[in-house]
């Protein structure tokens, strides 16, 4: 992935995905995260929020992109979460999706909203 381009994966047609870059499907659309001030401080706050959200493994980290895996406690299902840092607008675009299955019962949306809340 080129760090200078937005390259979050698109959401599939199934309802187990949310993305701040989604423009077509309202069921997938979620607001991006925002920060003010220093990017390094924002990344530290985001890292703390991700860890506090639970069962997270950081898979890839570059200057503008993070990929994190979250595992469910009981069945160990994996959800892939991506963060793209837009330095020019102080926005963190997000995508969260289940790897398997059709419905996630809103888990991915709830996780991003929890992370948003923990960042405040």
PDB file of C-alpha atoms in Angstrom:
ATOM      1  CA  UNK A   1       0.000   0.000   0.000  1.00  0.00           C
ATOM      2  CA  UNK A   2       1.196   3.468  -0.844  1.00  0.00           C
ATOM      3  CA  UNK A   3       1.078   5.505   2.382  1.00  0.00           C
ATOM      4  CA  UNK A   4       0.232   8.648   0.438  1.00  0.00           C
ATOM      5  CA  UNK A   5      -3.076   7.250  -0.880  1.00  0.00           C
ATOM      6  CA  UNK A   6      -6.301   6.325   0.849  1.00  0.00           C
ATOM      7  CA  UNK A   7      -6.519   2.604   0.311  1.00  0.00           C
ATOM      8  CA  UNK A   8      -8.934   1.187   2.853  1.00  0.00           C
ATOM      9  CA  UNK A   9     -10.641  -1.933   1.587  1.00  0.00           C
ATOM     10  CA  UNK A  10     -14.203  -1.437   0.359  1.00  0.00           C
ATOM     11  CA  UNK A  11     -17.074  -2.955   2.327  1.00  0.00           C
ATOM     12  CA  UNK A  12     -18.711  -6.077   0.906  1.00  0.00           C
ATOM     13  CA  UNK A  13     -22.485  -6.151   0.364  1.00  0.00           C
ATOM     14  CA  UNK A  14     -22.992  -7.994   3.684  1.00  0.00           C
ATOM     15  CA  UNK A  15     -23.960  -5.843   6.711  1.00  0.00           C
ATOM     16  CA  UNK A  16     -20.881  -6.800   8.770  1.00  0.00           C
ATOM     17  CA  UNK A  17     -18.730  -3.819   7.767  1.00  0.00           C
ATOM     18  CA  UNK A  18     -18.534  -0.075   8.418  1.00  0.00           C
ATOM     19  CA  UNK A  19     -16.315   2.484   6.709  1.00  0.00           C
ATOM     20  CA  UNK A  20     -15.884   6.241   6.890  1.00  0.00           C
ATOM     21  CA  UNK A  21     -15.105   6.211   3.155  1.00  0.00           C
ATOM     22  CA  UNK A  22     -18.399   4.555   2.213  1.00  0.00           C
ATOM     23  CA  UNK A  23     -20.463   6.793  -0.056  1.00  0.00           C
ATOM     24  CA  UNK A  24     -23.073   4.427  -1.509  1.00  0.00           C
ATOM     25  CA  UNK A  25     -24.547   2.372   1.330  1.00  0.00           C
ATOM     26  CA  UNK A  26     -25.855   4.121   4.444  1.00  0.00           C
ATOM     27  CA  UNK A  27     -25.747   0.827   6.384  1.00  0.00           C
ATOM     28  CA  UNK A  28     -21.946   0.827   5.988  1.00  0.00           C
ATOM     29  CA  UNK A  29     -21.299   4.535   6.544  1.00  0.00           C
ATOM     30  CA  UNK A  30     -19.715   5.729   9.786  1.00  0.00           C
ATOM     31  CA  UNK A  31     -18.141   9.053  10.717  1.00  0.00           C
ATOM     32  CA  UNK A  32     -14.342   9.196  10.700  1.00  0.00           C
ATOM     33  CA  UNK A  33     -12.401   9.829  13.886  1.00  0.00           C
ATOM     34  CA  UNK A  34     -10.922  13.283  14.374  1.00  0.00           C
ATOM     35  CA  UNK A  35      -8.101  14.803  16.375  1.00  0.00           C
ATOM     36  CA  UNK A  36      -6.795  18.204  17.247  1.00  0.00           C
ATOM     37  CA  UNK A  37      -3.245  19.240  17.918  1.00  0.00           C
ATOM     38  CA  UNK A  38      -0.272  16.949  17.482  1.00  0.00           C
ATOM     39  CA  UNK A  39      -0.536  13.765  15.373  1.00  0.00           C
ATOM     40  CA  UNK A  40       1.814  11.848  17.682  1.00  0.00           C
ATOM     41  CA  UNK A  41      -0.464  12.608  20.630  1.00  0.00           C
ATOM     42  CA  UNK A  42      -3.526  11.578  18.592  1.00  0.00           C
ATOM     43  CA  UNK A  43      -1.861   8.274  17.689  1.00  0.00           C
ATOM     44  CA  UNK A  44      -1.026   7.649  21.345  1.00  0.00           C
ATOM     45  CA  UNK A  45      -4.657   8.306  22.327  1.00  0.00           C
ATOM     46  CA  UNK A  46      -5.903   6.040  19.528  1.00  0.00           C
ATOM     47  CA  UNK A  47      -3.515   3.261  20.604  1.00  0.00           C
ATOM     48  CA  UNK A  48      -4.778   3.518  24.198  1.00  0.00           C
ATOM     49  CA  UNK A  49      -8.396   3.407  22.967  1.00  0.00           C
ATOM     50  CA  UNK A  50      -7.727   0.346  20.779  1.00  0.00           C
ATOM     51  CA  UNK A  51      -6.050  -1.504  23.649  1.00  0.00           C
ATOM     52  CA  UNK A  52      -8.890  -0.540  26.018  1.00  0.00           C
ATOM     53  CA  UNK A  53     -11.452  -1.819  23.495  1.00  0.00           C
ATOM     54  CA  UNK A  54      -9.971  -5.283  24.097  1.00  0.00           C
ATOM     55  CA  UNK A  55      -8.467  -8.280  22.310  1.00  0.00           C
ATOM     56  CA  UNK A  56      -6.541  -6.221  19.746  1.00  0.00           C
ATOM     57  CA  UNK A  57      -3.406  -7.181  17.845  1.00  0.00           C
ATOM     58  CA  UNK A  58      -1.537  -4.524  15.868  1.00  0.00           C
ATOM     59  CA  UNK A  59      -0.679  -6.116  12.524  1.00  0.00           C
ATOM     60  CA  UNK A  60       0.721  -3.213  10.498  1.00  0.00           C
ATOM     61  CA  UNK A  61       1.726   0.331  11.371  1.00  0.00           C
ATOM     62  CA  UNK A  62       3.071   2.964   9.019  1.00  0.00           C
ATOM     63  CA  UNK A  63       3.062   6.735   9.254  1.00  0.00           C
ATOM     64  CA  UNK A  64      -0.419   6.982   7.716  1.00  0.00           C
ATOM     65  CA  UNK A  65      -1.976   3.498   8.062  1.00  0.00           C
ATOM     66  CA  UNK A  66      -2.671   0.985  10.823  1.00  0.00           C
ATOM     67  CA  UNK A  67      -4.220  -2.466  10.546  1.00  0.00           C
ATOM     68  CA  UNK A  68      -5.503  -4.076  13.744  1.00  0.00           C
ATOM     69  CA  UNK A  69      -7.166  -7.445  14.328  1.00  0.00           C
ATOM     70  CA  UNK A  70      -9.790  -7.864  17.031  1.00  0.00           C
ATOM     71  CA  UNK A  71     -10.764 -11.361  18.217  1.00  0.00           C
ATOM     72  CA  UNK A  72     -14.072 -12.221  19.834  1.00  0.00           C
ATOM     73  CA  UNK A  73     -13.692 -13.819  23.236  1.00  0.00           C
ATOM     74  CA  UNK A  74     -15.692 -16.993  22.862  1.00  0.00           C
ATOM     75  CA  UNK A  75     -15.533 -18.070  19.240  1.00  0.00           C
ATOM     76  CA  UNK A  76     -12.255 -16.261  18.402  1.00  0.00           C
ATOM     77  CA  UNK A  77     -13.740 -14.706  15.231  1.00  0.00           C
ATOM     78  CA  UNK A  78     -11.440 -12.093  13.696  1.00  0.00           C
ATOM     79  CA  UNK A  79     -12.509  -8.592  12.673  1.00  0.00           C
ATOM     80  CA  UNK A  80     -10.115  -6.511  10.590  1.00  0.00           C
ATOM     81  CA  UNK A  81      -9.937  -2.816  11.454  1.00  0.00           C
ATOM     82  CA  UNK A  82      -8.050  -0.267   9.371  1.00  0.00           C
ATOM     83  CA  UNK A  83      -7.137   3.326  10.218  1.00  0.00           C
ATOM     84  CA  UNK A  84      -5.873   5.871   7.669  1.00  0.00           C
ATOM     85  CA  UNK A  85      -4.456   9.123   9.048  1.00  0.00           C
ATOM     86  CA  UNK A  86      -5.149  12.166   6.858  1.00  0.00           C
ATOM     87  CA  UNK A  87      -2.536  14.659   8.061  1.00  0.00           C
ATOM     88  CA  UNK A  88      -4.057  17.557   6.124  1.00  0.00           C
ATOM     89  CA  UNK A  89      -7.548  17.390   7.642  1.00  0.00           C
ATOM     90  CA  UNK A  90      -6.906  15.845  11.096  1.00  0.00           C
ATOM     91  CA  UNK A  91      -9.206  12.957  10.189  1.00  0.00           C
ATOM     92  CA  UNK A  92      -8.657   9.270  10.801  1.00  0.00           C
ATOM     93  CA  UNK A  93     -10.639   7.258   8.276  1.00  0.00           C
ATOM     94  CA  UNK A  94     -11.743   3.881   9.589  1.00  0.00           C
ATOM     95  CA  UNK A  95     -12.977   0.561   8.278  1.00  0.00           C
ATOM     96  CA  UNK A  96     -14.053  -2.342  10.470  1.00  0.00           C
ATOM     97  CA  UNK A  97     -15.279  -5.659   9.053  1.00  0.00           C
ATOM     98  CA  UNK A  98     -15.850  -9.251  10.047  1.00  0.00           C
ATOM     99  CA  UNK A  99     -13.762 -11.787   8.156  1.00  0.00           C
ATOM    100  CA  UNK A 100     -16.446 -14.464   8.250  1.00  0.00           C
ATOM    101  CA  UNK A 101     -20.197 -14.631   8.257  1.00  0.00           C
ATOM    102  CA  UNK A 102     -22.930 -12.317   7.094  1.00  0.00           C
ATOM    103  CA  UNK A 103     -24.249 -10.340  10.048  1.00  0.00           C
ATOM    104  CA  UNK A 104     -22.206  -9.063  12.964  1.00  0.00           C
ATOM    105  CA  UNK A 105     -25.179  -7.779  15.004  1.00  0.00           C
ATOM    106  CA  UNK A 106     -23.638  -4.294  14.914  1.00  0.00           C
ATOM    107  CA  UNK A 107     -20.375  -5.303  16.579  1.00  0.00           C
ATOM    108  CA  UNK A 108     -18.107  -3.445  14.131  1.00  0.00           C
ATOM    109  CA  UNK A 109     -20.082  -0.185  14.401  1.00  0.00           C
ATOM    110  CA  UNK A 110     -20.188  -0.454  18.205  1.00  0.00           C
ATOM    111  CA  UNK A 111     -16.423  -1.069  18.338  1.00  0.00           C
ATOM    112  CA  UNK A 112     -15.611   2.055  16.310  1.00  0.00           C
ATOM    113  CA  UNK A 113     -18.002   4.142  18.418  1.00  0.00           C
ATOM    114  CA  UNK A 114     -16.379   2.755  21.578  1.00  0.00           C
ATOM    115  CA  UNK A 115     -12.924   3.671  20.251  1.00  0.00           C
ATOM    116  CA  UNK A 116     -14.240   7.140  19.351  1.00  0.00           C
ATOM    117  CA  UNK A 117     -15.574   7.565  22.896  1.00  0.00           C
ATOM    118  CA  UNK A 118     -12.342   6.321  24.491  1.00  0.00           C
ATOM    119  CA  UNK A 119     -10.286   8.771  22.418  1.00  0.00           C
ATOM    120  CA  UNK A 120     -12.133  11.777  23.890  1.00  0.00           C
TER     121      UNK A 120
END
